[in-house]
PDB file of C-alpha atoms in Angstrom:
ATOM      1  CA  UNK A  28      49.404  58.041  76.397  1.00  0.00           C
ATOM      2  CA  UNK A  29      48.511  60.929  78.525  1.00  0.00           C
ATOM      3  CA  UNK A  30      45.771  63.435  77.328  1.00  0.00           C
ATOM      4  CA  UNK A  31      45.423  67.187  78.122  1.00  0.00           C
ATOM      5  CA  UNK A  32      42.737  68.072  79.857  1.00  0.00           C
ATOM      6  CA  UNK A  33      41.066  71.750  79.927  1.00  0.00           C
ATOM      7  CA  UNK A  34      40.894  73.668  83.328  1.00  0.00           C
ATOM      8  CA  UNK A  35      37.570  72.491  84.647  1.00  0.00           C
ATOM      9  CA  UNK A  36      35.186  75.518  84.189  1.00  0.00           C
ATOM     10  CA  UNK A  37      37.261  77.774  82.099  1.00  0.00           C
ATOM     11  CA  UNK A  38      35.192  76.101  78.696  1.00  0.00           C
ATOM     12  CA  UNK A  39      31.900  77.202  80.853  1.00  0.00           C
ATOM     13  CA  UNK A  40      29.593  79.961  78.998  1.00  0.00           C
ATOM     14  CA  UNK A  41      26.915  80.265  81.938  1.00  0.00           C
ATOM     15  CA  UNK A  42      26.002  78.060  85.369  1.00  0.00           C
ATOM     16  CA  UNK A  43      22.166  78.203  86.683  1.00  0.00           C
ATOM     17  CA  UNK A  44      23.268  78.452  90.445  1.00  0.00           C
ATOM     18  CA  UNK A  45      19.346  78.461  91.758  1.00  0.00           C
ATOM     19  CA  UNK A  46      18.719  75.336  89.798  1.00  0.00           C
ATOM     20  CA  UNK A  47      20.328  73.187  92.760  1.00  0.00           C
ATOM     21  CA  UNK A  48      19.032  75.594  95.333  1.00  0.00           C
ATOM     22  CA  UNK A  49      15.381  75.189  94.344  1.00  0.00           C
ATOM     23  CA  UNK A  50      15.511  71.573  92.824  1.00  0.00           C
ATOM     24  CA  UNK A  51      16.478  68.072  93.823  1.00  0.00           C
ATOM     25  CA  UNK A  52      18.489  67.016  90.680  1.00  0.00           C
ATOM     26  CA  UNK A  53      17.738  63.216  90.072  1.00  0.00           C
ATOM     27  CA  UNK A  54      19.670  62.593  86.763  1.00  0.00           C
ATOM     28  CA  UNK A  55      21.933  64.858  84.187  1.00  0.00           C
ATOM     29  CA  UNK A  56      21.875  65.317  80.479  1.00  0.00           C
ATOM     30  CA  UNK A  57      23.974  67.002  78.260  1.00  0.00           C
ATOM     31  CA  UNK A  58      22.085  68.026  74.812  1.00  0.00           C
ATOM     32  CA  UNK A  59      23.175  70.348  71.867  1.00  0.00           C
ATOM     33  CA  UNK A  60      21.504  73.280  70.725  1.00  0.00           C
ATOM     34  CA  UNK A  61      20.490  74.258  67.315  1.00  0.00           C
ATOM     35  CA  UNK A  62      21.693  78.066  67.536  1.00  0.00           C
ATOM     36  CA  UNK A  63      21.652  81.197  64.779  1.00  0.00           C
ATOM     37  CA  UNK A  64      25.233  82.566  64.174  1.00  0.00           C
ATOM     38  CA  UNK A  65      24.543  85.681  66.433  1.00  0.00           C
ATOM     39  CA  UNK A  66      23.793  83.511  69.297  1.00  0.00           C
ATOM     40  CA  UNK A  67      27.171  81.837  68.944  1.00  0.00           C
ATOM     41  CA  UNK A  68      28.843  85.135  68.553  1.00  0.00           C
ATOM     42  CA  UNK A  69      27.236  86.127  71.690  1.00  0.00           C
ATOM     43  CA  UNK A  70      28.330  82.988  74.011  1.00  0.00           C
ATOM     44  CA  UNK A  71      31.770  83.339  73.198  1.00  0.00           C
ATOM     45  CA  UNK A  72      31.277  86.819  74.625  1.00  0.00           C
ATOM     46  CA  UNK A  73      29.751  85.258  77.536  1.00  0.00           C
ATOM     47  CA  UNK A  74      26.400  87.217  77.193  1.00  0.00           C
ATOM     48  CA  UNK A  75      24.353  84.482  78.319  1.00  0.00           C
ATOM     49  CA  UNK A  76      21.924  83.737  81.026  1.00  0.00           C
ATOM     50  CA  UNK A  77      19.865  80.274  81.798  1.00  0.00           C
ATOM     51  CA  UNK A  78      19.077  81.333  85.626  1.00  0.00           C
ATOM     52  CA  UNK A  79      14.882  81.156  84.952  1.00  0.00           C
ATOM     53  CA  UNK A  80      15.175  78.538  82.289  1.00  0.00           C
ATOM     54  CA  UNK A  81      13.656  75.160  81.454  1.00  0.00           C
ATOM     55  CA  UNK A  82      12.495  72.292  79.017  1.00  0.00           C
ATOM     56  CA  UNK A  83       9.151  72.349  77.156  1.00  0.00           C
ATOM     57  CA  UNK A  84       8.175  69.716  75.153  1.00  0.00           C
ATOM     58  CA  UNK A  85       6.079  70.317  71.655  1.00  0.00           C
ATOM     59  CA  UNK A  86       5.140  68.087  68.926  1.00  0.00           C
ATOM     60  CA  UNK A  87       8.176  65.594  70.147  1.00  0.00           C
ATOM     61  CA  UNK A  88      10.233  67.811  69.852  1.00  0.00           C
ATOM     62  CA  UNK A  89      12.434  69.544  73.364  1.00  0.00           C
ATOM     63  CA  UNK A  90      12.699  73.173  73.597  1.00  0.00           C
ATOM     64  CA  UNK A  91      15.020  75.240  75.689  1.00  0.00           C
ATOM     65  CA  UNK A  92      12.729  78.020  77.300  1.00  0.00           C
ATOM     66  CA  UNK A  93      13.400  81.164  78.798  1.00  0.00           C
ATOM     67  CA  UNK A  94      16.806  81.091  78.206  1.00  0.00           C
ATOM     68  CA  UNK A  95      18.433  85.085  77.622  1.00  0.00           C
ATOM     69  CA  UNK A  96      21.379  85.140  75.110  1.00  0.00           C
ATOM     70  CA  UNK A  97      21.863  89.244  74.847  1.00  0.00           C
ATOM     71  CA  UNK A  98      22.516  90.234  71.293  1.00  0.00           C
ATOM     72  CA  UNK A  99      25.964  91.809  70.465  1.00  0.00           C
ATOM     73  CA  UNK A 100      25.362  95.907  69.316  1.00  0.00           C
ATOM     74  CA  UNK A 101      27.855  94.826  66.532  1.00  0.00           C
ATOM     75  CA  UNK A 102      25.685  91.893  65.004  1.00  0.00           C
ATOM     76  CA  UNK A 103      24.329  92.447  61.533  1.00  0.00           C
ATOM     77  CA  UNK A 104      21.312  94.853  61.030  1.00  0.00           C
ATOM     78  CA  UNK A 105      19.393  92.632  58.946  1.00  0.00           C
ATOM     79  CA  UNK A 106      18.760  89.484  61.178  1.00  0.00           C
ATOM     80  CA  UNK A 107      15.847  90.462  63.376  1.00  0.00           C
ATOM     81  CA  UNK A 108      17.577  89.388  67.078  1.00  0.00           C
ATOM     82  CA  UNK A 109      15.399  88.017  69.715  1.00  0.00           C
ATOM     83  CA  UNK A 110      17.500  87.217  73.213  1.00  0.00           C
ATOM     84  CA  UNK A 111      14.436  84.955  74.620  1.00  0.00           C
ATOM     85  CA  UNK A 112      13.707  82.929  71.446  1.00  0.00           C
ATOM     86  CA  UNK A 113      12.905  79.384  72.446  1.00  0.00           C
ATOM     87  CA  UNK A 114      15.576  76.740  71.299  1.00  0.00           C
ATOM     88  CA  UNK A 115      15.505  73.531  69.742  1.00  0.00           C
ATOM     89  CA  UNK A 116      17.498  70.661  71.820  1.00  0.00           C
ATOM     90  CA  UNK A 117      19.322  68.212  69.788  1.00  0.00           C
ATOM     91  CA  UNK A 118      18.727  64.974  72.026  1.00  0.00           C
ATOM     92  CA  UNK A 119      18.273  61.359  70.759  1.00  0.00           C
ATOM     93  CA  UNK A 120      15.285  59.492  70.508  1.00  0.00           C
ATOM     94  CA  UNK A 121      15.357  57.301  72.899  1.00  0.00           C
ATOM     95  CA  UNK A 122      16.061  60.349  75.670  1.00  0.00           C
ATOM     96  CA  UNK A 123      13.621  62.483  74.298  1.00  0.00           C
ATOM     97  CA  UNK A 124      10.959  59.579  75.065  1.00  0.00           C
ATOM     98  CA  UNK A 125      12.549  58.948  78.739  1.00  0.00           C
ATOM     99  CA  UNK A 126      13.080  62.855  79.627  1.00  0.00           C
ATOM    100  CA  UNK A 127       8.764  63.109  78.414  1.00  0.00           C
ATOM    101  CA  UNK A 128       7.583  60.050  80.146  1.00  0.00           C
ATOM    102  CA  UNK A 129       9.252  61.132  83.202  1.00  0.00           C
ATOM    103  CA  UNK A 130       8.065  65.081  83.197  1.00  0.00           C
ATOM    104  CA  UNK A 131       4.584  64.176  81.936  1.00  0.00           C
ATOM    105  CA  UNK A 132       4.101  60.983  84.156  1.00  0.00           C
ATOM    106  CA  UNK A 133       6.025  61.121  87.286  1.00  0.00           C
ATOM    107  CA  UNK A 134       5.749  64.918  87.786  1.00  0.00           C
ATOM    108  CA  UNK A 135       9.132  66.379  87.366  1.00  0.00           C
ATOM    109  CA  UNK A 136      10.766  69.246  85.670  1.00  0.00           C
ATOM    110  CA  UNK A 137      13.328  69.911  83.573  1.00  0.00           C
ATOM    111  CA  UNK A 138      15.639  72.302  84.229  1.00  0.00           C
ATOM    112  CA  UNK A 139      18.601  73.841  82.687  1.00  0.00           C
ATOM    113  CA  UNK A 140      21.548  73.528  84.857  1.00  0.00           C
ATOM    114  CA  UNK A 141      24.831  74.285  82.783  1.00  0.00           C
ATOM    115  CA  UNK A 142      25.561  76.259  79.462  1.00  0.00           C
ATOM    116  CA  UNK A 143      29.551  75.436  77.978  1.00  0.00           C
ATOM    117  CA  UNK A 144      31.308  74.443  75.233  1.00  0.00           C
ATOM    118  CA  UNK A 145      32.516  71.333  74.486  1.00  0.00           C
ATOM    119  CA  UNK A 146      34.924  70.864  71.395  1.00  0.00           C
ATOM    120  CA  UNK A 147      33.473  73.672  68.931  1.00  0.00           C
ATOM    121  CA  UNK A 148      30.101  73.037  69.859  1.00  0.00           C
ATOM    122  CA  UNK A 149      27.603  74.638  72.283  1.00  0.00           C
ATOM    123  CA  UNK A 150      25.759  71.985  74.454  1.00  0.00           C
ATOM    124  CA  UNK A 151      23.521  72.564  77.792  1.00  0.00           C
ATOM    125  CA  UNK A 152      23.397  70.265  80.711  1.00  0.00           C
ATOM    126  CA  UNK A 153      19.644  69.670  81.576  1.00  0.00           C
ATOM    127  CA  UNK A 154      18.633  68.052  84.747  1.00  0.00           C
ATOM    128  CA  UNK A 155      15.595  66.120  85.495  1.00  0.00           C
ATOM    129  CA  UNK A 156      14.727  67.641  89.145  1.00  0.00           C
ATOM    130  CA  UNK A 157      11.648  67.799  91.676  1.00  0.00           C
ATOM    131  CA  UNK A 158      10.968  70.492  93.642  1.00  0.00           C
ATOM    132  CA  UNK A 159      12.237  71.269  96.966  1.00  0.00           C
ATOM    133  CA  UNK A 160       9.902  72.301  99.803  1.00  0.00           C
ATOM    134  CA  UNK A 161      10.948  75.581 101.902  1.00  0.00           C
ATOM    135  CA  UNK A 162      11.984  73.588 104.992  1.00  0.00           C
ATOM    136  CA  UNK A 163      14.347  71.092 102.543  1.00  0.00           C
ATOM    137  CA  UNK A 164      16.052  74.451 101.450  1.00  0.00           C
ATOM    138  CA  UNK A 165      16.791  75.911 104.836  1.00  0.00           C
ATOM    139  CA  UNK A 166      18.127  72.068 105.911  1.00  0.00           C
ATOM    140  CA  UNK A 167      20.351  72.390 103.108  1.00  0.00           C
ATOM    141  CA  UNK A 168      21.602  75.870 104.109  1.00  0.00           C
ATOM    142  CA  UNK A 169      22.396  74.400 107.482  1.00  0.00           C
ATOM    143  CA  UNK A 170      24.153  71.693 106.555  1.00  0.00           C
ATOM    144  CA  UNK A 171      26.168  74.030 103.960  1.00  0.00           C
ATOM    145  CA  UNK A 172      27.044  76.522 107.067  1.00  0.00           C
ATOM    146  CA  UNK A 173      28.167  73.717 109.283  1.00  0.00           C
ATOM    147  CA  UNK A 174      30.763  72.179 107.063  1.00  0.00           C
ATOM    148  CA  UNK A 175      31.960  75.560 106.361  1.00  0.00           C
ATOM    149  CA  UNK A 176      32.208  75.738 110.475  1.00  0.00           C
ATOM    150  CA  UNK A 177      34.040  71.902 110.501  1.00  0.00           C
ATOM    151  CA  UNK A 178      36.205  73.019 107.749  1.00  0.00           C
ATOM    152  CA  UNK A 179      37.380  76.028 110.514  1.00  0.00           C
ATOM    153  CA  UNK A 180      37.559  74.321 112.939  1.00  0.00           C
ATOM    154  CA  UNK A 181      39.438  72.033 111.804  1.00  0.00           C
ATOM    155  CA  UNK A 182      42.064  74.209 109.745  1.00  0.00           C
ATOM    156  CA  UNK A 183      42.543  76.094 113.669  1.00  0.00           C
ATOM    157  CA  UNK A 184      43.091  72.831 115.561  1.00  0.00           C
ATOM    158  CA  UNK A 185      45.629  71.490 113.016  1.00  0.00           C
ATOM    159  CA  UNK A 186      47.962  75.119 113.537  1.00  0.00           C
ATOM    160  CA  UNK A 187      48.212  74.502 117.474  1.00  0.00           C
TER     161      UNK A 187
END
């Protein structure tokens, strides 16, 4: 039995680039979202944006904040659209007590790295990350630029 699978990336709605940039990402989870139709409307237009956002937690509950899903200028007059409305995530139990332990106890945030579709549904890949310090950033610049060199190098000594 062989099973089709989709081109990686082409069911992806929005990527937080920075997230990896400014973060060390310890662990990945994907959660749903609990979404209003307009929102939904507007993802499959790709009008979305999670660059600046992350997880809050409030009354055990996660929330997606800071997150920008632009309204489409056809959506229906009467629902009141707000693009930076906080949003509920649909985890289980057992990882919303892990993902609050860790961000209340060992000091890490919770970022939103990944916004795509999977099936009919919407879900978000959140990553439980710890801040990088300024001189961990330009090391990881460094080593980006030299295996870009390698990689040249390389590709020229294999013609000759």
């Amino acid at each position: 039995m062989t099973k089709k699978k989709a081109k990686a990336g082409s069911n992806t709605i929005a990527l937080n680039k920075r997230a990896r940039h400014d973060y060390f990402i310890e662990d990945e989870i994907e959660a749903g979202l609990s979404l209003q139709g307009w929102e939904v409307k507007a993802m499959r237009a790709g009008k979305a944006n999670i660059s600046d956002s992350y997880v809050i937690f409030k009354d055990g509950e996660a929330y997606l904040f800071g997150a920008m899903i632009t309204p489409l200028n056809m959506a229906s007059t009467h629902v009141v659209a707000d693009p930076t409305r906080t949003r509920k995530l649909l985890l289980s139990r057992r990882e919303l007590e892990s993902l609050f332990g860790k961000a209340n106890r060992d000091g890490y945030t919770i970022v939103a790295l990944s916004l795509y579709w999977k099936n009919a549904w919407a879900k978000i890949k959140i990553g439980l990350a710890k801040g990088k310090k300024q001189h961990d950033k330009r090391d990881a610049i460094q080593d980006r630029e030299w295996q870009r060199a390698k990689e040249r190098i390389m590709k020229n000594s294999n013609r000759g």
